[in-house]
Short mmCIF file of C-alpha atoms and ligand atoms in Angstrom, two decimals:
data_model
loop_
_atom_site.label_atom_id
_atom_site.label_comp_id
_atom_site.label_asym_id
_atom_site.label_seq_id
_atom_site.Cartn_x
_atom_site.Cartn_y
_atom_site.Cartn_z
CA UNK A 138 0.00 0.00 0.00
CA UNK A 139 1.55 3.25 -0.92
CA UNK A 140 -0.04 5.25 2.25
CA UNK A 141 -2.65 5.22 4.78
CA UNK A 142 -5.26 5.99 2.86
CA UNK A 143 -5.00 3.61 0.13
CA UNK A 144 -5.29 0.81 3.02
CA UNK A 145 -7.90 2.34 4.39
CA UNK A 146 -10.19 2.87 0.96
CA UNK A 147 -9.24 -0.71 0.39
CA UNK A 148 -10.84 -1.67 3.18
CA UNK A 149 -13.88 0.84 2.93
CA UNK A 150 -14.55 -0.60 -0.95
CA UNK A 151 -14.14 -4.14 -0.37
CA UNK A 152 -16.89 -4.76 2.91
CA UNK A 153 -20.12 -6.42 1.61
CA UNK A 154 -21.64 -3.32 3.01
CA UNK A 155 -25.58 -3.68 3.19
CA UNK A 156 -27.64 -0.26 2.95
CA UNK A 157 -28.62 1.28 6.23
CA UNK A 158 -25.01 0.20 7.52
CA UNK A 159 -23.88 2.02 9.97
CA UNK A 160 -19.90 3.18 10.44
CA UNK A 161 -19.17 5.29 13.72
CA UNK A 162 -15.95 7.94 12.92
CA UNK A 163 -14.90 10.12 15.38
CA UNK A 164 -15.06 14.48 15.34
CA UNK A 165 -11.59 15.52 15.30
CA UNK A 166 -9.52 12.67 13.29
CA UNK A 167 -7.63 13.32 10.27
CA UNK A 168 -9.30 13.01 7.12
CA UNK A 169 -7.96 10.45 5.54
CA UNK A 170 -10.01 8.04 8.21
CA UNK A 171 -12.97 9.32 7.35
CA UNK A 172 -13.07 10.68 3.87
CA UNK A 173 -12.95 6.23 2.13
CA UNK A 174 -15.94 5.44 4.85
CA UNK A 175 -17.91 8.75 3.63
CA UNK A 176 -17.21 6.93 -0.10
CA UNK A 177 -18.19 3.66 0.77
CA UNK A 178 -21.47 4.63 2.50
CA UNK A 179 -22.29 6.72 -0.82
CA UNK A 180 -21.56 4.07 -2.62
CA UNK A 181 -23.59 1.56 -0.88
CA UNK A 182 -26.21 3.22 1.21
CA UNK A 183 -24.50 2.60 4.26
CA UNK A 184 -24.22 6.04 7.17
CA UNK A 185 -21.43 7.63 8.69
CA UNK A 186 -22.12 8.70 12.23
CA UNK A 187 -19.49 11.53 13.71
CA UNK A 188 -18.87 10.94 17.47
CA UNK A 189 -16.88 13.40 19.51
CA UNK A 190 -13.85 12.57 21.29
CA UNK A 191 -13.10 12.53 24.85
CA UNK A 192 -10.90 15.45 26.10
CA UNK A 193 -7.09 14.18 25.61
CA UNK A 194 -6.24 14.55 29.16
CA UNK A 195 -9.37 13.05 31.09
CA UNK A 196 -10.45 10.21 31.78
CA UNK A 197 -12.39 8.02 28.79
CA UNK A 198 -15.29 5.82 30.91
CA UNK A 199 -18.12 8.42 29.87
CA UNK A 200 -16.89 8.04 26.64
CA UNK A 201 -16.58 4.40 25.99
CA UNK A 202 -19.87 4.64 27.47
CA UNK A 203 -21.62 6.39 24.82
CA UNK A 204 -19.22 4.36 22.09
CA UNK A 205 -21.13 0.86 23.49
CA UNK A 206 -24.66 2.70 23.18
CA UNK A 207 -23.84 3.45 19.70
CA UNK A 208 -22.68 -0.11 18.93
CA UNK A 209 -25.25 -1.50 20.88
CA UNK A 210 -27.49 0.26 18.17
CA UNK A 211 -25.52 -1.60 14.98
CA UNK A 212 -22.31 -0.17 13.39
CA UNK A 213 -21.03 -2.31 10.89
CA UNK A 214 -17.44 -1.15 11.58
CA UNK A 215 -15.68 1.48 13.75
CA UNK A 216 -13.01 3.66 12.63
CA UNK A 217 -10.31 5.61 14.55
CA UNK A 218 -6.83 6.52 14.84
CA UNK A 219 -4.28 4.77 17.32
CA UNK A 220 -2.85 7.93 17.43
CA UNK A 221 -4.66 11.26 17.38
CA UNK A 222 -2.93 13.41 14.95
CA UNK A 223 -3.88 16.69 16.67
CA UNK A 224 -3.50 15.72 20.52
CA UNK A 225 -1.40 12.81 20.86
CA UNK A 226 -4.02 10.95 22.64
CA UNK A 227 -3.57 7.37 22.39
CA UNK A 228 -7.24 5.83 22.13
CA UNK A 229 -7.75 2.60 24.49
CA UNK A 230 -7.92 -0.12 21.60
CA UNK A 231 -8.26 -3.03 24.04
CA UNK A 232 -11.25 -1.65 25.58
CA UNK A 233 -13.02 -0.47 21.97
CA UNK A 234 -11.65 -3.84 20.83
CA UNK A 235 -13.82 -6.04 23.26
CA UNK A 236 -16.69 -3.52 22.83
CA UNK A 237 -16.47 -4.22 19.27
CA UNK A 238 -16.49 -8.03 20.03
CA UNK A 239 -19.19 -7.68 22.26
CA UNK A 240 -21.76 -6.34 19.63
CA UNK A 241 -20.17 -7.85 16.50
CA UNK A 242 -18.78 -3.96 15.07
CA UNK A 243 -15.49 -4.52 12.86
CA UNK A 244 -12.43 -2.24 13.88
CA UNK A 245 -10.90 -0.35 11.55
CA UNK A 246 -7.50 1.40 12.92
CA UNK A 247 -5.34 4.21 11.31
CA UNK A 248 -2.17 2.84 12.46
CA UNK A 249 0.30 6.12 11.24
CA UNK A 250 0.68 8.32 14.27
CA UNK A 251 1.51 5.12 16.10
CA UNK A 252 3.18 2.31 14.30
CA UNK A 253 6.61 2.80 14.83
CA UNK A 254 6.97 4.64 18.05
CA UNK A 255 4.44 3.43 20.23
CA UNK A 256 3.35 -0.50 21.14
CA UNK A 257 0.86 -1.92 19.58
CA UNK A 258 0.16 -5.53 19.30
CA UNK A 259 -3.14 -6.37 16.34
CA UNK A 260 -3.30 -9.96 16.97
CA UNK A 261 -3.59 -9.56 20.86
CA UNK A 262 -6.27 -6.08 20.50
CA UNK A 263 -8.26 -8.22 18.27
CA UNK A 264 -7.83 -5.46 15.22
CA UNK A 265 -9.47 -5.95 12.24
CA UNK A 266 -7.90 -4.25 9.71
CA UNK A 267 -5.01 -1.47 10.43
CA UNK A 268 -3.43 0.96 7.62
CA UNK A 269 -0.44 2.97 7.70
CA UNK A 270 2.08 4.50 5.71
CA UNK A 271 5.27 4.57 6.41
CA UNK A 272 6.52 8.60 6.34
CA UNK A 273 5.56 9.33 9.80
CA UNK A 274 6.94 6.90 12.85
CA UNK A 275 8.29 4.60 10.40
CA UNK A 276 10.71 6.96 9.47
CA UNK A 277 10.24 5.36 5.99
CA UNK A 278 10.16 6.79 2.46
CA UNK A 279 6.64 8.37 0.72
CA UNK A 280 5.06 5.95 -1.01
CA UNK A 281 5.65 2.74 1.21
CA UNK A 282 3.00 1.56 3.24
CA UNK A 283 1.07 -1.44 4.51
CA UNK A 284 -2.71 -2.51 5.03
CA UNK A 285 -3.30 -5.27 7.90
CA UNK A 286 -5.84 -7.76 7.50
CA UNK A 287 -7.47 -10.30 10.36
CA UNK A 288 -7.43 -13.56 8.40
CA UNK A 289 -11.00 -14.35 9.48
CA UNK A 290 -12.24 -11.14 7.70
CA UNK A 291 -10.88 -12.13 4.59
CA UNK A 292 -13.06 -14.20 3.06
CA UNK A 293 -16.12 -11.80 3.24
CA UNK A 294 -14.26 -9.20 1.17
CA UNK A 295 -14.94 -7.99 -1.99
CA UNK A 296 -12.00 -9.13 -4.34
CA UNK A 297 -13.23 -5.78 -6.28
CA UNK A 298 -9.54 -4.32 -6.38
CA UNK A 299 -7.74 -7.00 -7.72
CA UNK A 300 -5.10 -6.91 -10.80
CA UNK A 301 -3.01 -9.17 -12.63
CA UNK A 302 -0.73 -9.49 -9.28
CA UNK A 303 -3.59 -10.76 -7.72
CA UNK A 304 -3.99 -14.29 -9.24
CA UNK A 305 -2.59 -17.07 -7.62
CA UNK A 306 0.92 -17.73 -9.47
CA UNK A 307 0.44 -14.83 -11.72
CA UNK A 308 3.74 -14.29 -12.99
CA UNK A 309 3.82 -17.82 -14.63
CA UNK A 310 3.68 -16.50 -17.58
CA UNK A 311 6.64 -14.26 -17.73
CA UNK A 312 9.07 -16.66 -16.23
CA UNK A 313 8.30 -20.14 -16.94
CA UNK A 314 8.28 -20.14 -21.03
CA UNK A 315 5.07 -20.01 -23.46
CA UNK A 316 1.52 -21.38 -23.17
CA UNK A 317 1.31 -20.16 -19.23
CA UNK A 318 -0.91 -16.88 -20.29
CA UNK A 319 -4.43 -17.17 -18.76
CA UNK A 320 -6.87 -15.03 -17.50
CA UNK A 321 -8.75 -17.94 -15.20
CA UNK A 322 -6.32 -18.66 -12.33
CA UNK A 323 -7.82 -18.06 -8.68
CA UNK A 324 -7.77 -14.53 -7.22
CA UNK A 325 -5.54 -15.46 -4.00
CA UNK A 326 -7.23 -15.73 -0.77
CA UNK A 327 -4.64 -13.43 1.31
CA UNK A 328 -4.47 -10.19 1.82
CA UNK A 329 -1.94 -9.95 -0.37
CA UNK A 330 -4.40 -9.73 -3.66
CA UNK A 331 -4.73 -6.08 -2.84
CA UNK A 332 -1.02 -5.93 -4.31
CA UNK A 333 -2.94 -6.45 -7.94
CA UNK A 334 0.13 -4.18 -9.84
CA UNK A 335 3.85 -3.32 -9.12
CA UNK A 336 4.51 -1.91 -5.75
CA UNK A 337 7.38 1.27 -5.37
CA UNK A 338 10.00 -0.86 -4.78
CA UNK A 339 12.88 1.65 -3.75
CA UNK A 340 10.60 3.10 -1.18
CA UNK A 341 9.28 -0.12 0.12
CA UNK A 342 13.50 -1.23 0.32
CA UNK A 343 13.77 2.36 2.57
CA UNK A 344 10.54 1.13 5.00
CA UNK A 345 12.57 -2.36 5.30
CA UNK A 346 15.94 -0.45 6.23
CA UNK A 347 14.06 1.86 8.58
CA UNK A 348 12.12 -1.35 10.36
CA UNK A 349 15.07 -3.21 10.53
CA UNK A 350 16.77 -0.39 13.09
CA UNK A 351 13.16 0.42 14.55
CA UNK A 352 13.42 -3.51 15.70
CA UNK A 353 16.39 -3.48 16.90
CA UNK A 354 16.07 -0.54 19.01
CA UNK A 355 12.55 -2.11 20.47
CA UNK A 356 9.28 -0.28 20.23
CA UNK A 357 9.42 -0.19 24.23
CA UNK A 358 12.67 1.33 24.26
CA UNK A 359 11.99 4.12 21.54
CA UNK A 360 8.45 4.47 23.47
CA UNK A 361 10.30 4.95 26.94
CA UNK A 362 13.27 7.50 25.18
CA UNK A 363 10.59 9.37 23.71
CA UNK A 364 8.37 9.75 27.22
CA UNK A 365 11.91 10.98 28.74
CA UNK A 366 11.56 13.51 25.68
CA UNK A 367 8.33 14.77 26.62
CA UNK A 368 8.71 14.65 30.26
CA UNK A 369 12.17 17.03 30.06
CA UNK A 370 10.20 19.57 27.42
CA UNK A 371 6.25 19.52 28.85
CA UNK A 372 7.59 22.24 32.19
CA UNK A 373 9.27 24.39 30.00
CA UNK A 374 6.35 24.57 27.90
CA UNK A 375 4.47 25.13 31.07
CA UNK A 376 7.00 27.46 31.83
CA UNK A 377 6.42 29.59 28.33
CA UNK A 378 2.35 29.70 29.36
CA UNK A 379 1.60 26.66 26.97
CA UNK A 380 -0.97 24.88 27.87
CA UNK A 381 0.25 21.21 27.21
CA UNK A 382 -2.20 18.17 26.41
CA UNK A 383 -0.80 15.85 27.52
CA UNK A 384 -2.70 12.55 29.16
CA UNK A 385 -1.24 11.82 33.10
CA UNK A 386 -1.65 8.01 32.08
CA UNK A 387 1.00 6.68 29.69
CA UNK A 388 -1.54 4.08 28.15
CA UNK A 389 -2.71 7.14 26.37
CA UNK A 390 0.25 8.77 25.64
CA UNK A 391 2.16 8.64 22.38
CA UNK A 392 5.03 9.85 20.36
CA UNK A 393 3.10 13.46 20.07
CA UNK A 394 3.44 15.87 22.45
CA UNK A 395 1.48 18.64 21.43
CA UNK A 396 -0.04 22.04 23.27
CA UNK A 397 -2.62 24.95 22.96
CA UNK A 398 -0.91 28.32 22.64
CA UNK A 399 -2.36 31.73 24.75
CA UNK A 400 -5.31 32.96 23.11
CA UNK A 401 -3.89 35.72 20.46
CA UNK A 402 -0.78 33.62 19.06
CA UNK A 403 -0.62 33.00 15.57
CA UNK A 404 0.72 29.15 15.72
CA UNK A 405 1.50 29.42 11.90
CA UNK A 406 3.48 32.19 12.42
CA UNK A 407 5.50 30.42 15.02
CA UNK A 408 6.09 27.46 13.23
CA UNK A 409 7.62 29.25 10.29
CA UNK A 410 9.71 31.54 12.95
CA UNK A 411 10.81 28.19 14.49
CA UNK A 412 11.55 26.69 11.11
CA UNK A 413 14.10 29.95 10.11
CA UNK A 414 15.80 28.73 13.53
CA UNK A 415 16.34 25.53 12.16
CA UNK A 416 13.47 23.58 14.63
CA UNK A 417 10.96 21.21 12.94
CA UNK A 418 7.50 21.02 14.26
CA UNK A 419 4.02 21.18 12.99
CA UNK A 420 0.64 23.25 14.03
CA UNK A 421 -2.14 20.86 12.72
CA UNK A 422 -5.59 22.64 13.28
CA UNK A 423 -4.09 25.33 15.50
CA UNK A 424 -1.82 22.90 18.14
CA UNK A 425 1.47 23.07 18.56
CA UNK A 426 3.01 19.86 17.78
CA UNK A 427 6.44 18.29 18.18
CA UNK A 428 6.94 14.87 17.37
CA UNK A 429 10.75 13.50 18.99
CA UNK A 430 11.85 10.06 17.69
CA UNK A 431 14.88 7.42 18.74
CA UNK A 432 17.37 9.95 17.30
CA UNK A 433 16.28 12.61 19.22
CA UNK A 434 18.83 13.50 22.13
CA UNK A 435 17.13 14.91 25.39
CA UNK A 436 19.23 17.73 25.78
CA UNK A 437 17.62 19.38 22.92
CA UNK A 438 14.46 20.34 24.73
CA UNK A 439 16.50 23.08 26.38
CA UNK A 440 17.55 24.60 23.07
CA UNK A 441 14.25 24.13 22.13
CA UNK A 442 12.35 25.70 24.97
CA UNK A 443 15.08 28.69 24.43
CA UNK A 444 14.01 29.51 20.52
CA UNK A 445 10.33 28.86 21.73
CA UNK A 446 10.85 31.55 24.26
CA UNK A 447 12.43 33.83 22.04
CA UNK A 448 10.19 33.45 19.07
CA UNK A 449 7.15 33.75 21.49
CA UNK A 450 8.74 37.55 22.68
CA UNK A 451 9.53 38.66 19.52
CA UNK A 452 7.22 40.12 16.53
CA UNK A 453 3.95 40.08 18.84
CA UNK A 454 3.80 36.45 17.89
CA UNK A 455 2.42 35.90 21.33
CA UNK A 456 2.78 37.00 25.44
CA UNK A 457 5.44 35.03 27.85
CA UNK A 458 4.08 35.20 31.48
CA UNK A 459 6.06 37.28 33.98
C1 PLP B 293 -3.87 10.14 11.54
C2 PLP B 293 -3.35 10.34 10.14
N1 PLP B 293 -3.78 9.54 9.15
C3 PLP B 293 -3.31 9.67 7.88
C4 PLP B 293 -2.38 10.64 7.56
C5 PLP B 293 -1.84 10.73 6.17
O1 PLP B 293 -2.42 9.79 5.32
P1 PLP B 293 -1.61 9.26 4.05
O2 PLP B 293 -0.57 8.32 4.59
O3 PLP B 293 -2.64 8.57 3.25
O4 PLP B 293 -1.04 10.44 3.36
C6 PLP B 293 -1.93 11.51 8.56
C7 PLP B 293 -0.96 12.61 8.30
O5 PLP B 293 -0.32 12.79 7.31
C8 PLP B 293 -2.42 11.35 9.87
O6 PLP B 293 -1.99 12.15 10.86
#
């Protein structure tokens, strides 16, 4: 799969979706796990009900509440990021995952603000399907990505995306000599028939390279260096009147630390400001987000904290307390 979306719309177009279906997506997520469900359900009559999502730093039981009244009501399949992309907030997957058992809802997880940095184990949460592409905590190339199938759901799919890679031994007929060309041979029962053409191989060679150091390290240990991160940088942006969102429980705590600025700052403007001074970070939907990975040296924060300070002085860009 060459991103997150792809895996998801692959997904979203191959469910034998029944009209009145009903998919629960959540207020708040990125787009891309949302946009393929809106698709399908035009496609095939199904709904797409928008939920809100609990406040990133409180607790979730109100919330899971009103999640099981929804699925107690039928929803074909529920979709939601490990990882919220604006927040950091880790959702509980074990808990949505036996909720989802419980009244027979598929789970469908966006797997890219989380794969990578932070554990996550889809045989053991009982995941259904999980896309991701491999630019974010992957620290892989554009264009490599991967789509994760339970192999119970298979066989209900659609085979509606398949191509010529698709076919059980397709490439007979280019390696094995004449009279091997044929357009009847099975489509494969794996999840693998969503491969139907050539995949980018260079970029999916830069994912393996990038896994391959991502394992060694250990998803626990890059997990605990980046918490160290966070917990050195979240008093200083205390410190610079920030007001940080992060969750007091690491079970919903991820690779994102990100914060609200003081009413009044222009977050764009800061982010470009930081950029000139050489720091990286993002302001999705008005947060300010920075995203540390295994090469990220603590010390840093301090440097950091000091061109946050200094940007947040300068140019009206926003007030420091006193
Ligand atoms: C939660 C989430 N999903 C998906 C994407 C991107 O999707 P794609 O990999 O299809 O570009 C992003 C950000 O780029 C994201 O934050």
């Amino acid at each position: 799969m060459p991103n997150t979306t792809s895996g998801v719309a692959a997904v979203a177009l191959a469910i034998d979706w029944q009209a009145g279906d009903q998919i629960l997506c959540f207020d708040g997520e990125f787009p891309a796990n949302v946009t393929p469900w809106q698709q399908a359900a035009r496609r095939w009559g199904a709904h797409v009900q928008m939920a809100p999502l609990p406040d990133p730093r409180g607790p979730c039981e109100d919330w899971l509440g009103d999640v099981a009244a929804r699925l107690a009501r039928g929803v074909r399949v529920l979709a939601i990021s490990a990882v919220q992309f604006q927040s950091g907030w880790r959702a509980p997957l074990a808990e949505l995952s036996a909720l989802c058992q419980r009244y027979g809802t598929q789970l469908a997880v966006d797997g890219v603000q989380a794969v990578g940095c932070v554990p996550l184990d889809v045989t053991a949460l009982g995941i259904d399907y999980l896309a991701c592409g491999s630019h974010k905590w992957l620290m892989g190339p554009e264009g490599a990505g991967f789509l994760y199938i339970r192999r119970e759901r298979l066989a209900a799919l659609h085979q509606t995306q398949a191509g010529w890679l698709s076919h059980e031994d397709p490439v007979a007929f280019l390696l094995r000599g004449g009279g091997l060309l044929r357009y009847d041979r099975p489509i494969r029962q794996r999840a693998d028939w969503l491969e139907g053409g050539n995949v980018a191989a260079a970029a999916c060679a830069g994912l393996g390279a990038s896994v391959g150091i991502l394992l060694e390290l250990g998803i626990d240990a890059i997990f605990a260096h980046v918490q160290a991160w966070h917990d050195r940088l979240e008093p200083q942006l205390r410190d610079l009147g920030l007001e940080v969102l992060r969750h007091p429980e690491a079970r919903h705590r991820s690779g994102i630390l990100a914060a609200l600025p003081s009413p009044g700052v222009d977050v764009a403007r800061v982010q470009q400001a930081l950029a000139d001074l050489g720091v990286a970070m993002s302001s999705p939907d008005g947060r300010l987000r920075f995203s540390a990975h295994w090469p990220s040296p603590l010390d840093e924060t301090e440097l950091l904290a000091r061109h946050l300070a200094a940007v947040l002085r300068s140019d009206g860009l926003g007030t420091l307390p006193s």
